[in-house]
C-alpha positions as semicolon CSV with decimal commas, in nm:
position;residue;x (nm);y (nm);z (nm)
1;M;0,000;0,000;0,000
2;T;0,132;0,343;-0,096
3;F;0,003;0,620;0,128
4;R;-0,103;0,945;-0,038
5;V;0,032;1,234;0,165
6;G;-0,062;1,600;0,192
7;I;0,205;1,835;0,328
8;V;0,085;2,149;0,510
9;G;0,377;2,383;0,569
10;C;0,660;2,353;0,317
11;G;0,948;2,511;0,505
12;L;1,258;2,324;0,616
13;I;1,075;2,058;0,820
14;G;0,800;2,008;0,562
15;Q;1,071;1,953;0,302
16;K;1,240;1,695;0,526
17;R;0,912;1,510;0,572
18;A;0,844;1,503;0,198
19;K;1,189;1,357;0,129
20;A;1,153;1,090;0,399
21;L;0,848;0,904;0,268
22;G;1,045;0,626;0,101
23;G;0,858;0,387;-0,125
24;A;0,560;0,364;0,108
25;G;0,434;0,717;0,056
26;R;0,387;0,975;-0,217
27;V;0,317;1,347;-0,189
28;V;-0,005;1,427;-0,374
29;A;-0,072;1,779;-0,243
30;C;0,121;2,063;-0,077
31;A;0,007;2,382;0,090
32;D;0,203;2,685;0,203
33;L;0,128;3,056;0,223
34;N;0,438;3,094;0,007
35;E;0,331;2,929;-0,318
36;E;0,689;2,895;-0,444
37;R;0,785;2,689;-0,138
38;A;0,487;2,463;-0,198
39;R;0,585;2,422;-0,563
40;A;0,939;2,330;-0,466
41;V;0,813;2,043;-0,247
42;A;0,547;1,936;-0,498
43;R;0,783;1,923;-0,793
44;H;0,935;1,581;-0,723
45;D;0,604;1,387;-0,719
46;G;0,407;1,619;-0,943
47;A;0,176;1,702;-0,653
48;R;-0,099;1,961;-0,656
49;V;-0,016;2,302;-0,505
50;F;-0,232;2,518;-0,278
51;T;-0,196;2,827;-0,062
52;N;-0,499;2,730;0,150
53;W;-0,439;2,426;0,370
54;R;-0,812;2,352;0,395
55;E;-0,814;2,258;0,026
56;V;-0,552;1,989;0,088
57;I;-0,747;1,841;0,378
58;A;-1,064;1,833;0,167
59;L;-0,905;1,617;-0,103
60;P;-1,055;1,265;-0,094
61;E;-0,736;1,116;-0,238
62;V;-0,526;1,221;0,064
63;D;-0,475;0,951;0,330
64;I;-0,229;1,126;0,561
65;I;-0,169;1,491;0,644
66;M;0,172;1,607;0,767
67;V;0,158;1,940;0,951
68;A;0,479;2,144;0,971
69;T;0,366;2,500;1,044
70;R;0,422;2,762;1,311
71;H;0,307;2,661;1,659
72;D;-0,013;2,866;1,657
73;C;-0,149;2,669;1,360
74;L;-0,051;2,314;1,458
75;A;-0,350;2,216;1,673
76;G;-0,614;2,377;1,453
77;I;-0,492;2,219;1,132
78;T;-0,452;1,882;1,302
79;L;-0,807;1,901;1,437
80;A;-0,950;1,984;1,095
81;A;-0,758;1,696;0,935
82;V;-0,874;1,451;1,201
83;E;-1,234;1,565;1,162
84;A;-1,196;1,498;0,789
85;G;-1,094;1,140;0,869
86;K;-0,725;1,181;0,785
87;H;-0,436;1,030;0,978
88;V;-0,192;1,301;1,089
89;L;0,176;1,347;1,161
90;V;0,208;1,683;1,337
91;E;0,538;1,836;1,436
92;K;0,621;1,890;1,802
93;P;0,510;2,058;2,020
94;A;0,172;1,994;1,844
95;A;0,020;2,304;2,012
96;R;0,112;2,606;2,221
97;F;-0,082;2,495;2,529
98;P;-0,219;2,159;2,650
99;L;-0,579;2,286;2,632
100;E;-0,544;2,326;2,254
101;L;-0,501;1,949;2,222
102;E;-0,810;1,841;2,419
103;P;-1,048;1,868;2,119
104;V;-0,788;1,698;1,899
105;L;-0,767;1,402;2,138
106;A;-1,146;1,372;2,151
107;A;-1,181;1,396;1,773
108;A;-0,906;1,141;1,705
109;E;-1,076;0,891;1,934
110;R;-1,417;0,957;1,784
111;R;-1,294;0,935;1,423
112;G;-1,065;0,639;1,482
113;V;-0,759;0,794;1,317
114;K;-0,392;0,790;1,415
115;V;-0,204;1,103;1,521
116;H;0,173;1,088;1,555
117;V;0,362;1,379;1,712
118;G;0,703;1,449;1,561
119;F;0,930;1,389;1,859
120;N;1,191;1,310;1,600
121;H;1,493;1,272;1,829
122;R;1,368;0,933;1,951
123;Y;1,456;0,803;1,606
124;H;1,822;0,907;1,586
125;R;2,052;0,607;1,568
126;A;2,222;0,674;1,902
127;L;1,890;0,717;2,082
128;R;1,747;0,401;1,924
129;K;2,051;0,204;2,036
130;A;2,038;0,359;2,384
131;K;1,672;0,265;2,423
132;A;1,745;-0,093;2,315
133;I;2,020;-0,121;2,577
134;F;1,790;0,023;2,843
135;D;1,495;-0,196;2,744
136;A;1,718;-0,504;2,772
137;G;1,773;-0,419;3,138
138;A;2,146;-0,363;3,099
139;L;2,150;-0,038;3,300
140;G;1,956;-0,170;3,595
141;E;1,712;0,064;3,766
142;L;1,752;0,420;3,640
143;M;1,854;0,690;3,886
144;F;1,864;1,011;3,685
145;V;1,900;1,173;3,343
146;R;2,108;1,481;3,266
147;A;2,059;1,649;2,929
148;R;2,148;1,971;2,749
149;Y;2,038;2,097;2,411
150;G;2,115;2,429;2,254
151;H;2,209;2,652;1,964
152;G;2,339;3,006;1,939
153;G;2,063;3,166;1,737
154;R;2,152;3,386;1,438
155;V;2,146;3,748;1,332
156;G;1,784;3,865;1,352
157;Y;1,674;3,572;1,570
158;A;1,484;3,801;1,810
159;A;1,265;3,922;1,522
160;E;1,160;3,574;1,404
161;W;0,820;3,417;1,477
162;R;0,970;3,202;1,753
163;A;1,023;3,521;1,953
164;Q;0,656;3,621;1,926
165;P;0,470;3,453;2,215
166;R;0,128;3,479;2,051
167;I;0,258;3,264;1,765
168;S;0,514;3,041;1,937
169;G;0,363;2,999;2,283
170;G;0,702;3,074;2,437
171;G;1,073;3,068;2,368
172;E;1,349;2,810;2,393
173;L;1,157;2,600;2,645
174;I;0,883;2,528;2,391
175;D;1,122;2,514;2,095
176;Q;1,404;2,269;2,178
177;G;1,281;2,194;2,529
178;P;1,008;1,949;2,419
179;H;1,269;1,715;2,271
180;L;1,449;1,696;2,606
181;I;1,126;1,652;2,803
182;D;1,003;1,381;2,566
183;L;1,331;1,188;2,580
184;A;1,337;1,211;2,961
185;R;0,980;1,075;2,975
186;W;1,073;0,804;2,724
187;F;1,331;0,666;2,964
188;L;1,201;0,761;3,309
189;G;0,823;0,762;3,263
190;E;0,581;1,016;3,407
191;F;0,694;1,303;3,627
192;S;0,500;1,386;3,942
193;E;0,701;1,695;4,045
194;V;0,803;1,981;3,816
195;Q;1,041;2,260;3,904
196;G;1,208;2,498;3,665
197;F;1,318;2,841;3,565
198;A;1,293;3,006;3,225
199;H;1,463;3,338;3,165
200;T;1,579;3,576;2,893
201;Y;1,952;3,643;2,934
202;Y;2,074;3,764;2,596
203;W;1,820;3,805;2,319
204;D;1,600;4,116;2,315
205;M;1,268;3,935;2,297
206;P;0,963;3,876;2,521
207;V;1,025;3,500;2,545
208;D;1,288;3,291;2,722
209;D;1,626;3,208;2,573
210;N;1,721;2,957;2,846
211;A;1,522;2,708;3,051
212;F;1,637;2,489;3,339
213;L;1,419;2,199;3,457
214;L;1,427;1,958;3,750
215;L;1,168;1,685;3,705
216;K;1,099;1,401;3,950
217;T;0,912;1,073;3,914
218;P;0,713;0,921;4,204
219;K;1,024;0,704;4,271
220;Q;1,239;1,018;4,303
221;Q;1,418;0,955;3,976
222;V;1,531;1,290;3,838
223;A;1,572;1,456;3,500
224;F;1,790;1,768;3,497
225;L;1,739;1,945;3,164
226;H;1,876;2,264;3,011
227;A;1,758;2,411;2,679
228;S;1,938;2,718;2,548
229;C;1,963;2,948;2,249
230;T;2,274;3,109;2,391
231;E;2,474;2,790;2,335
232;W;2,737;2,946;2,114
233;K;2,852;2,609;1,982
234;N;2,552;2,389;1,893
235;L;2,523;2,111;2,148
236;F;2,325;1,796;2,220
237;S;2,421;1,590;2,524
238;M;2,222;1,331;2,716
239;E;2,348;1,109;2,996
240;I;2,135;0,827;3,136
241;Y;2,246;0,685;3,470
242;G;2,142;0,343;3,596
243;R;2,261;0,145;3,897
244;D;2,460;-0,082;3,665
245;G;2,590;0,162;3,408
246;K;2,565;0,485;3,216
247;L;2,482;0,583;2,859
248;D;2,635;0,901;2,717
249;I;2,481;1,034;2,394
250;S;2,629;1,333;2,214
251;G;2,583;1,503;1,879
252;L;2,301;1,487;1,628
253;G;2,510;1,517;1,315
254;G;2,570;1,835;1,117
255;S;2,649;2,142;1,325
256;Y;2,583;1,943;1,643
257;G;2,877;1,714;1,577
258;V;2,904;1,344;1,499
259;E;2,638;1,138;1,670
260;R;2,797;0,913;1,936
261;L;2,684;0,668;2,203
262;T;2,912;0,545;2,479
263;W;2,808;0,271;2,724
264;Y;2,992;0,263;3,056
265;K;2,916;-0,073;3,215
266;M;2,987;-0,096;3,587
267;L;3,185;-0,399;3,706
268;P;3,126;-0,592;4,033
269;Q;3,463;-0,473;4,167
270;M;3,374;-0,111;4,075
271;G;3,668;0,093;3,946
272;P;3,696;0,188;3,576
273;P;3,392;0,065;3,385
274;E;3,389;-0,158;3,079
275;T;3,342;0,085;2,789
276;M;3,179;0,037;2,449
277;A;3,125;0,314;2,196
278;W;2,941;0,364;1,869
279;E;2,977;0,647;1,619
280;Y;2,728;0,735;1,347
281;P;2,899;0,964;1,094
282;M;2,662;0,863;0,815
283;A;2,361;1,067;0,702
284;D;2,079;1,101;0,956
285;D;1,803;0,848;0,886
286;S;1,574;0,949;1,173
287;W;1,316;1,113;0,948
288;E;1,278;0,800;0,734
289;V;1,263;0,567;1,036
290;E;1,002;0,782;1,207
291;V;0,776;0,808;0,903
292;A;0,809;0,433;0,833
293;E;0,696;0,358;1,189
294;F;0,395;0,585;1,151
295;F;0,300;0,425;0,821
296;D;0,315;0,088;0,998
297;D;0,097;0,225;1,279
298;V;-0,170;0,315;1,025
299;R;-0,130;-0,008;0,832
300;V;-0,165;-0,243;1,133
301;D;-0,398;-0,021;1,340
302;R;-0,140;0,042;1,615
303;T;-0,133;0,335;1,858
304;P;0,160;0,565;1,771
305;S;0,442;0,542;2,025
306;A;0,484;0,921;2,018
307;G;0,129;1,048;2,029
308;L;-0,099;1,325;2,146
309;R;-0,084;1,217;2,511
310;D;0,293;1,259;2,502
311;A;0,249;1,609;2,363
312;V;-0,007;1,698;2,631
313;E;0,219;1,580;2,914
314;C;0,513;1,767;2,765
315;L;0,313;2,089;2,732
316;K;0,186;2,059;3,089
317;I;0,548;2,063;3,205
318;V;0,628;2,357;2,978
319;Q;0,328;2,550;3,107
320;A;0,414;2,476;3,471
321;V;0,769;2,608;3,427
322;Y;0,647;2,920;3,249
323;K;0,401;2,986;3,531
324;E;0,673;2,938;3,794
325;S;0,902;3,173;3,599
326;G;0,649;3,454;3,561
327;F;0,577;3,400;3,191
328;D;0,214;3,376;3,085
329;H;0,182;3,333;2,711
330;R;-0,177;3,216;2,710
331;P;-0,407;3,425;2,484
């Protein structure tokens, strides 16, 4: 079965999604306010081009809608697609606030369609390998996770839509922060205590450029997370500590450096651990792996592993930290 896909939002991420369909999907329609961007994505498959996303959703030949727009449009477009009976892949954070996703959850259940949220970092090679090691029980009971993610912005960054709270819902915490929160939940499970601080240190904008989180599970397992857009050298680092060992993940490829995973396996006599390392200098395949999994979810009627509930829980944490920090971006 070849899925017929409609792309809504043909910027950088929409382009990545279109290129990642493999042989199981084909772009049949594209929509973007910038018609030239839509044409650029449509060109490869000879897809139809629109500037109104509602026209793409209305097409009977579309099976799946992929939504890659600004944050203020994500939930509304997803809801309309679900109500039209389409399966949806929507980029993280899927909404600006958890309340925006309540009608989407209800509609998806009522219509019986699948909604995958693009927590793409789960699908990087190093993270996939790390999860397999963890799932095999090799780390023992987890104690804590420490993770940092950041970039240094660019000239004019404070004037972009991400710096406009009405559109973005916040700053760095809701931009790169959701990846860290999602990965921490992926390994540790649900958090019962949320503490954090979001602040604007450098950029002249009404949203945060740094966020620091301390999240606790009911078993007192901890995730210490830092998201930053004053990280002058792009950085991704995640360390996962178990009673029997540690996993150290760094890099995401490109400007973030070569993707690496190091496993430090504790020995009964303690002392220096047994060490194994993997490097992934090849091209990132996370987009293809993620889309293939979602296609399988639709094909076999399986609940997406990264779904709307994950987005809601992530946004609840984001909202709690913003409230604690004195930011209120709600309309």
